[in-house]
Coordinates of C-alpha atoms in Angstrom, one line a residue:
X695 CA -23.7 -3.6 30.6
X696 CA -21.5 -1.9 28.3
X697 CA -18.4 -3.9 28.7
X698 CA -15.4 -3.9 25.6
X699 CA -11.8 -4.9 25.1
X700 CA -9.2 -2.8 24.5
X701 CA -9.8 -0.6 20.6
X702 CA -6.7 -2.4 19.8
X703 CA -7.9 -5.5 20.8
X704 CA -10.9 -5.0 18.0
X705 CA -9.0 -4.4 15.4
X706 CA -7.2 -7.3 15.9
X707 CA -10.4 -9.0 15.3
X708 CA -10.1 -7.9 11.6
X709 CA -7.2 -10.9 11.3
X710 CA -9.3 -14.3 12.7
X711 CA -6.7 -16.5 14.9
X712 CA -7.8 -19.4 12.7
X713 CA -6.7 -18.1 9.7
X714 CA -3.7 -16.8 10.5
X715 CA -2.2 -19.7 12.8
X716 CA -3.3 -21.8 9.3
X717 CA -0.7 -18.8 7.8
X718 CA 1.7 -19.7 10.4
X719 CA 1.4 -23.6 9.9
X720 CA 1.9 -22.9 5.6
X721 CA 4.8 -21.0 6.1
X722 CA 6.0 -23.2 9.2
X723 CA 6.9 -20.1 10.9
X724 CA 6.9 -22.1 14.2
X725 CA 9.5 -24.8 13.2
X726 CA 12.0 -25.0 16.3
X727 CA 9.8 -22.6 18.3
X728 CA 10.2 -22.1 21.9
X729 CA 7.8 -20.1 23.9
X730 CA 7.5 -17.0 22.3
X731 CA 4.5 -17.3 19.0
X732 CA 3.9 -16.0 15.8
X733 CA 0.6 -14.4 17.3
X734 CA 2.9 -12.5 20.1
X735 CA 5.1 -11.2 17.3
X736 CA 2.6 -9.9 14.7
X737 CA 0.7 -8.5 17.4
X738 CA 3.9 -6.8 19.0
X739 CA 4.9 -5.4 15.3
X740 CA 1.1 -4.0 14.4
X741 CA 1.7 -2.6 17.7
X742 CA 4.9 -1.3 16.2
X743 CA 3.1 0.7 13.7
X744 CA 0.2 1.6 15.4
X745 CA 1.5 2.8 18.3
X746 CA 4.9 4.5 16.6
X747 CA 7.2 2.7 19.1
X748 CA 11.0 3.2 17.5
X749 CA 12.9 0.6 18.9
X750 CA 13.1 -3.0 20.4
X751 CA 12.7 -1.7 23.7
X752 CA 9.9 0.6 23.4
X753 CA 7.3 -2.3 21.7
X754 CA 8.4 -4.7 24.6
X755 CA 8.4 -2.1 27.4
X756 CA 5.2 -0.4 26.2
X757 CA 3.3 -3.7 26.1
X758 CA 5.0 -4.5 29.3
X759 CA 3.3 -1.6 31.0
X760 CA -0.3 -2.4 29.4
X761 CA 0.5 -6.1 31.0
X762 CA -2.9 -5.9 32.6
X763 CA -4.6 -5.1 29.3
X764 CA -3.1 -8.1 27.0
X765 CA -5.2 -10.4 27.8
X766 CA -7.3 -10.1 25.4
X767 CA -5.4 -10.0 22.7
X768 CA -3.5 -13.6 23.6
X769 CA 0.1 -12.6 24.4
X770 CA 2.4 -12.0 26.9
X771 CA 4.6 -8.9 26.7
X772 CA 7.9 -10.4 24.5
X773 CA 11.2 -9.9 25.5
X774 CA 13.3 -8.1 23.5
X775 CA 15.8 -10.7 22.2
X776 CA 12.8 -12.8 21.8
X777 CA 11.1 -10.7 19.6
X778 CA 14.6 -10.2 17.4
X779 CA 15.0 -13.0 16.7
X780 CA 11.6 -13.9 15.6
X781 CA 11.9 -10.9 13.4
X782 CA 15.3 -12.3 12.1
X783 CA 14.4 -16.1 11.3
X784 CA 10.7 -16.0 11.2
X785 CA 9.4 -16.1 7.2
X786 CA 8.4 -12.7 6.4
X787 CA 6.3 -14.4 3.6
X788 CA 3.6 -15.4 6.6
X789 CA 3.1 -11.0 6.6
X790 CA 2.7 -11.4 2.7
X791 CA -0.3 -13.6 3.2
X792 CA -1.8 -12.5 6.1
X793 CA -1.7 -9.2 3.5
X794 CA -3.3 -10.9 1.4
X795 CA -6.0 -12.3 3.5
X796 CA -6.7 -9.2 4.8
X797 CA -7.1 -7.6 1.3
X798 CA -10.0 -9.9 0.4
X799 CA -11.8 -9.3 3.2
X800 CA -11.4 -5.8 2.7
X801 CA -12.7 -5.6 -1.1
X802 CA -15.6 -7.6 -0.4
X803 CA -16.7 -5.2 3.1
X804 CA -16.0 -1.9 1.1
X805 CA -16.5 -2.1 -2.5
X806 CA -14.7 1.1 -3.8
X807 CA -16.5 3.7 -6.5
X808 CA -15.5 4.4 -9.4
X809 CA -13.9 7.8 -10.2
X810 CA -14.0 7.0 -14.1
X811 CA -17.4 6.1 -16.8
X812 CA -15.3 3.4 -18.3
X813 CA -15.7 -0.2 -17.0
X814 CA -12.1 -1.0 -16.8
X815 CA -10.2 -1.9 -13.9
X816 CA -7.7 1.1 -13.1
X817 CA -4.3 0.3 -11.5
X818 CA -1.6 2.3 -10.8
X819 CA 2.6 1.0 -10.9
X820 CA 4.8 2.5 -9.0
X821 CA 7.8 2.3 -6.8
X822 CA 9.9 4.4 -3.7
X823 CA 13.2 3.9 -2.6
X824 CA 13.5 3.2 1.1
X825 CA 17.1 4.6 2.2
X826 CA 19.4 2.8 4.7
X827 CA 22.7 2.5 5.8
X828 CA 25.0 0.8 3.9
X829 CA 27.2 -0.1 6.7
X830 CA 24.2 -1.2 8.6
X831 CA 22.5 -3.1 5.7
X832 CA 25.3 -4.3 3.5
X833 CA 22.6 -6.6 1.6
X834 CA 20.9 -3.7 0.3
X835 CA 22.7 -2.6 -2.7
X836 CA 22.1 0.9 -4.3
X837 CA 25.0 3.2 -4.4
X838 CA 28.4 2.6 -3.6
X839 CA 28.7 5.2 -0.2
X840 CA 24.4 4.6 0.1
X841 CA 22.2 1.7 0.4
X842 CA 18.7 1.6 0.1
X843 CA 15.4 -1.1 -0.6
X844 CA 12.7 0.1 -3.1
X845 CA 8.7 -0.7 -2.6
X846 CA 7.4 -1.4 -6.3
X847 CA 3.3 -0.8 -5.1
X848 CA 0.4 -1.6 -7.3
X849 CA -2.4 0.7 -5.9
X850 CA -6.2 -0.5 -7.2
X851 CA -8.2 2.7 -7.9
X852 CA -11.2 1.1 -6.7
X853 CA -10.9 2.4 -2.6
X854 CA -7.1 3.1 -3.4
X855 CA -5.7 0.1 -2.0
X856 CA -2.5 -1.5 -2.4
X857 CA -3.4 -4.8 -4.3
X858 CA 0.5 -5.9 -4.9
X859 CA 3.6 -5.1 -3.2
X860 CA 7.4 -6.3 -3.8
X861 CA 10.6 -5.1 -1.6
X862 CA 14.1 -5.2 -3.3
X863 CA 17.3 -3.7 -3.1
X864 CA 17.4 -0.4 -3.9
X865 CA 19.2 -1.2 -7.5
X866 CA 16.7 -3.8 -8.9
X867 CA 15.2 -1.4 -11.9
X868 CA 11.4 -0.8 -11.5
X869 CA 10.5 -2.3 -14.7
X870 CA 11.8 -5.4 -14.0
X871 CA 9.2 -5.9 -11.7
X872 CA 6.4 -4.9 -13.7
X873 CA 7.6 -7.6 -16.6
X874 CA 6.6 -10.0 -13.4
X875 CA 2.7 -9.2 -13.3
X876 CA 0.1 -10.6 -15.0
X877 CA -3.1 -8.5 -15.5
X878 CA -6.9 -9.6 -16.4
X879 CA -7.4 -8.5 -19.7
X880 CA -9.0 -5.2 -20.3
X881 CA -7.1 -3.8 -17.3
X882 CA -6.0 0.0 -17.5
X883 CA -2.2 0.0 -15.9
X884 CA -0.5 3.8 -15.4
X885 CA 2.6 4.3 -14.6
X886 CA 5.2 6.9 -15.0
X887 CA 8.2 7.4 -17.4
X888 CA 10.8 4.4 -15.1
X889 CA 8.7 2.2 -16.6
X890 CA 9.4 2.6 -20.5
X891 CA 10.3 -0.6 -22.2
X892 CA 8.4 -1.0 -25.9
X893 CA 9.1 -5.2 -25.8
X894 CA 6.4 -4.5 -22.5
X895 CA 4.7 -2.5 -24.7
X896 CA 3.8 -5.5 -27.0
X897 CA 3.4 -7.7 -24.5
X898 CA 0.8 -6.7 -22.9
X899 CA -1.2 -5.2 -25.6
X900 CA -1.1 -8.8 -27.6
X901 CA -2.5 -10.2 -23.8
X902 CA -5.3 -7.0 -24.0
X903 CA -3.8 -4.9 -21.3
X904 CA -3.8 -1.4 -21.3
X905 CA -1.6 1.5 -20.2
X906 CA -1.0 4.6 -19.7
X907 CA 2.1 6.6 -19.4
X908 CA 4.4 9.3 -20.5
X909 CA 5.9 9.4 -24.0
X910 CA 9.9 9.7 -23.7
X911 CA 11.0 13.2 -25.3
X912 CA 13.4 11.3 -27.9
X913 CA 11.2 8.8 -29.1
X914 CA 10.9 8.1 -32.6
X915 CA 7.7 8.0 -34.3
X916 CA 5.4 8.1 -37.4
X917 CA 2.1 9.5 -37.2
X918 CA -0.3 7.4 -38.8
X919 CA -4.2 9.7 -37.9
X920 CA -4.5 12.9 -36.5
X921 CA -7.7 12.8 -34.5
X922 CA -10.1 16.0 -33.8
X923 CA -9.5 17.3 -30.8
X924 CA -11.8 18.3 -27.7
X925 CA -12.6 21.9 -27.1
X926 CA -11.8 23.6 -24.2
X927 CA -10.3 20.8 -22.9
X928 CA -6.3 22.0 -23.1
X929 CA -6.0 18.5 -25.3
X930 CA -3.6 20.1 -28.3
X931 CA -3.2 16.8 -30.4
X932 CA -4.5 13.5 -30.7
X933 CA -2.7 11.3 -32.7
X934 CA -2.7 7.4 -34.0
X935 CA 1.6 6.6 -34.5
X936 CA 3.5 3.9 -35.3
X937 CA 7.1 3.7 -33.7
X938 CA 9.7 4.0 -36.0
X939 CA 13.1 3.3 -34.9
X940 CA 14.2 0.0 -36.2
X941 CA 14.2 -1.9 -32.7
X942 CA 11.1 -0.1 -30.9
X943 CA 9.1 -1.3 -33.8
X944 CA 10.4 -4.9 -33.7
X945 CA 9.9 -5.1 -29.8
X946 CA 6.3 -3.3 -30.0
X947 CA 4.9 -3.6 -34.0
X948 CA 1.2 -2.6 -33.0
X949 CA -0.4 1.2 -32.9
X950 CA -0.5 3.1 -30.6
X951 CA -1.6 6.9 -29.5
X952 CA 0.0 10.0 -28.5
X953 CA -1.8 12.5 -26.6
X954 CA -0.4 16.0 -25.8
X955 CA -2.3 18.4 -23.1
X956 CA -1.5 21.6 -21.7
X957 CA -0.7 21.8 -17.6
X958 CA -2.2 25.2 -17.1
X959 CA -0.5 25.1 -13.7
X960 CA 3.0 24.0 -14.7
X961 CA 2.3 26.1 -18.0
X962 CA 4.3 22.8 -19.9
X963 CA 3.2 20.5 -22.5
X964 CA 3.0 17.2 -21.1
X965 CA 2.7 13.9 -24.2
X966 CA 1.2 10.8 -22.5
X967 CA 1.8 7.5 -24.7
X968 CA -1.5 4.5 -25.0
X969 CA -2.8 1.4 -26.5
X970 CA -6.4 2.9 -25.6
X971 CA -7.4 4.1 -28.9
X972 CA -11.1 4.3 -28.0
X973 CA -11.3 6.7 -24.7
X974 CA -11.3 9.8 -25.0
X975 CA -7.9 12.3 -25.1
X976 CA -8.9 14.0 -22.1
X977 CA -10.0 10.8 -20.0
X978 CA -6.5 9.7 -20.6
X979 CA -5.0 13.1 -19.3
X980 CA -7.1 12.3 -16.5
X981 CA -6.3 8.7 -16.0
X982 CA -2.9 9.8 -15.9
X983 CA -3.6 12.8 -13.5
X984 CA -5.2 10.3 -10.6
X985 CA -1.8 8.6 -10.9
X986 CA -0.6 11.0 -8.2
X987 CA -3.0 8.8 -6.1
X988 CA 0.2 6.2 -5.6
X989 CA 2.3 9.0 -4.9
X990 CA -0.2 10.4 -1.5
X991 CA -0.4 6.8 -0.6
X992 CA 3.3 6.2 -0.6
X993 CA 3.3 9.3 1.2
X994 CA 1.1 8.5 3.9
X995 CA 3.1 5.5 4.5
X996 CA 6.3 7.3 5.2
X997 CA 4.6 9.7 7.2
X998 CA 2.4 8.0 9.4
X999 CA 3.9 4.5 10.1
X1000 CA 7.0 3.2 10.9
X1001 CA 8.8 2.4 7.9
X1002 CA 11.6 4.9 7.3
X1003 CA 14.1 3.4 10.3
X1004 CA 14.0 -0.5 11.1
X1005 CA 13.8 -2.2 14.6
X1006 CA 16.4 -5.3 12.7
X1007 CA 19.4 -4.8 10.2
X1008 CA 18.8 -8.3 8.7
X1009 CA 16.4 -8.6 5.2
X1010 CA 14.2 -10.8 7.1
X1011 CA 13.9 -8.4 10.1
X1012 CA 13.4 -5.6 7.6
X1013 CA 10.4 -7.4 4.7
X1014 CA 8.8 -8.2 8.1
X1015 CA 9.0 -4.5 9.5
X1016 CA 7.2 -3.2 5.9
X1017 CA 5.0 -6.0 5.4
X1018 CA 3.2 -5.4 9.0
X1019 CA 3.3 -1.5 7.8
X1020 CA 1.2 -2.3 4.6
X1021 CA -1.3 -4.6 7.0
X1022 CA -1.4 -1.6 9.2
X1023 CA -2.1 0.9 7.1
X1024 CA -4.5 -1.5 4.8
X1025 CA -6.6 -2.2 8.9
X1026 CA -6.1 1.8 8.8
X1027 CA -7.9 2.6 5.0
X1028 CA -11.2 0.3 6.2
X1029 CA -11.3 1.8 9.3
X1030 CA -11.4 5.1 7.4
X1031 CA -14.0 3.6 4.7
X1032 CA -16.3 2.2 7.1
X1033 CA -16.6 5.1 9.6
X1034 CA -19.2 8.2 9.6
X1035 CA -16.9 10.5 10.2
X1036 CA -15.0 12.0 8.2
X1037 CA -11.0 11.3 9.4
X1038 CA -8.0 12.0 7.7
X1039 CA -5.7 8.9 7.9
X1040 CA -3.3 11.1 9.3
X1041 CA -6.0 12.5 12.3
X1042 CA -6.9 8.5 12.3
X1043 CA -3.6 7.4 12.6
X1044 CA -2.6 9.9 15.3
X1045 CA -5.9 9.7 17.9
X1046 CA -6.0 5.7 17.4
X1047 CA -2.6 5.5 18.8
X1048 CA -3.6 7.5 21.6
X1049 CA -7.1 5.2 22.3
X1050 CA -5.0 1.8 21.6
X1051 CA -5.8 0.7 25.0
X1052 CA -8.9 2.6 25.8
X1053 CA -12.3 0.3 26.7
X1054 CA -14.5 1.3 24.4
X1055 CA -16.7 0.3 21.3
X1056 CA -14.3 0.6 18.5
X1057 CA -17.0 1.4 16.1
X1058 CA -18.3 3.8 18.4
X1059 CA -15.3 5.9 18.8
X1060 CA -15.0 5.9 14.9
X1061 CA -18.3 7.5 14.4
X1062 CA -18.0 9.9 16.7
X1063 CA -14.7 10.4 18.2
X1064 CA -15.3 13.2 20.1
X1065 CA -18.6 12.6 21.8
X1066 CA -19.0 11.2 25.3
X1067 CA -18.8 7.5 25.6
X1068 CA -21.6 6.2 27.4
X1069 CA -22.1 5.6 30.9
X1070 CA -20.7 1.5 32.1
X1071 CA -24.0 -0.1 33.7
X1072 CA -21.8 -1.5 36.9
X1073 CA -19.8 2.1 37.7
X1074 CA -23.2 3.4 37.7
X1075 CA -24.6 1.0 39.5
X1076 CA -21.3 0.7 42.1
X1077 CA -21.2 4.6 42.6
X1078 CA -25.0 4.2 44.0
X1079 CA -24.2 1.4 46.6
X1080 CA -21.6 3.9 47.6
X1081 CA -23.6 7.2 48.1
X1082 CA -25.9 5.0 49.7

């Protein structure tokens, strides 16, 4: 008999209820709890994203009208003040680690390939500002008439998969962040120009960590080698420098390389700045190039899930709101790794919402979306007692 859950239902199945009511019991997210669980809300927030509800009353009132279908995922449809103020006082840290659960499992199902010869692991550092009312969400400092939270991301290149995520107020500067990780050493780390600070520099080249990055048009130099370049490659120089302004050398004493390539499409000279000195110019033009990968993913975020507007006003309401966005979207990339077909998160994102609550193999429906499910063993055998 081909008998299945809800597709929603299945996914759930990704988190284990063991695991993540030892999450809840960590973080003691049910201290003082009354009735409504930790399992009701995360469920009622991934529904939140999957589903694109936009407020309160549309998650409580659209699982309220699948009533008959949430059995099997172990709730009860919440009401909405319920589900507030578990958003409110709940620890968003218990999102964090489901996260990182999640991630772990992930890795070790779908090993990602590698784009690049070179052994290293490839990260890219980034963040994205996250605008909001300031009258609304007075905590979130960023401009006096403007408030806003920022997303510093760490995407692994391996699968492109967010690895590492922070959410601040909209004026914490991005490379304060990055002085907070800690990388394996021989780890490749690109980032863009908001991340310039020569005392990181040193740092993590004394630890064995490399980056990538572009140079800043006023920065003072010395070159120390000019290597040969490629041909046909647009790489124009190839240099081994030496920073020369009196505090830049203090904060960051070692050599490093400066690399200038010609955008053919831009028609501009861009000048990336690395501790590499072994890989080749053009592999770090095209390290730097598959940086844009951050950028799509923090644009498929935005577009796709619900992460732009906010179902609370209060920092707790909101870190929970992004967290379960970065779990969806996470469920979303190894739904998209594992299946046949070949989906578009956004196509993925869009016909999944529409299936949520459809009984089918999840798996199934993945592989072949749009081919007819097949026939349930009892209708078949129900609709013959009838004609008979």
């Amino acid at each position: 008999m081909n008998r299945f859950c809800s597709m929603f239902s299945q996914i759930l199945k990704f988190i284990p209820r063991t695991e993540f009511e030892s999450r809840v019991r960590k973080n003691r997210a049910e201290r003082h709890a009354r009735g409504f669980s930790s399992w009701g809300q995360f469920v009622a927030m991934l529904f939140c994203q999957l589903g694109r509800a936009h407020s309160l009353r549309e998650i409580c009132d659209g699982l309220a009208t699948c009533e008959g279908k949430l059995v099997h995922l172990g709730i009860e449809a919440p009401a909405r003040s319920s589900l507030a103020y578990a958003n409110e006082h709940r620890p968003w840290e218990l999102y964090r680690d489901v996260f990182a659960d999640l991630l772990g499992r992930v890795r070790n199902e779908v090993p990602g390939g590698k784009k690049f010869r070179f052994k290293n692991k490839l990260m890219s550092l980034d963040a994205s500002v996250i605008d909001l009312c300031c009258e609304l969400y007075d905590w979130a400092k960023f401009r006096r008439t403007k408030g806003a939270i920022k997303l510093h991301l760490l995407l692994d290149h391996d699968g492109y998969l967010p690895c590492f995520a922070v959410v601040t107020e909209g004026k914490v500067a991005d490379v304060k962040v990055a002085w907070t990780l800690d990388f394996a050493p021989g780890t490749v780390v690109v980032f863009d120009r908001g991340y310039n600070d020569y005392e990181l520099f040193g740092r993590w080249t004394e630890k064995g960590v490399y980056f990538v990055t572009r140079m800043k048009d006023k920065a003072l130099y010395e070159v120390v080698e000019e290597r040969p370049v490629p041909q046909n490659r647009n790489v124009l120089k190839d240099q081994i420098i030496r920073l020369s302004s009196a505090r830049a050398e203090d904060k960051c004493p070692h050599l490093l390389r400066r690399v200038e390539v010609w955008n053919p499409d831009k028609e501009e000279v861009l000048v990336f700045l690395t501790n590499h000195l072994s890989l080749g110019a053009s592999t770090i033009a095209a390290i730097y190039k598959d940086r844009w990968q951050i950028e799509l993913f923090f644009k498929a975020l935005k577009q796709n899930l619900k992460i732009k507007t906010f179902v609370g006003t209060s920092p707790n309401a909101v870190k929970t709101q992004v967290w379960s966005a970065l779990i969806a979207i996470l469920l979303l990339r190894y739904l998209q790794l594992k299946s046949r077909f070949g989906w578009s998160l956004s196509n993925l994102v869009a016909l999944l919402r529409m299936n949520l609550f459809t009984y089918r193999d999840l798996w199934s429906w993945l592989n072949d979306p749009f081919g007819t499910p097949p026939p349930d063993d009892e209708a078949v055998r129900q609709h013959a007692l009838v004609l008979a």
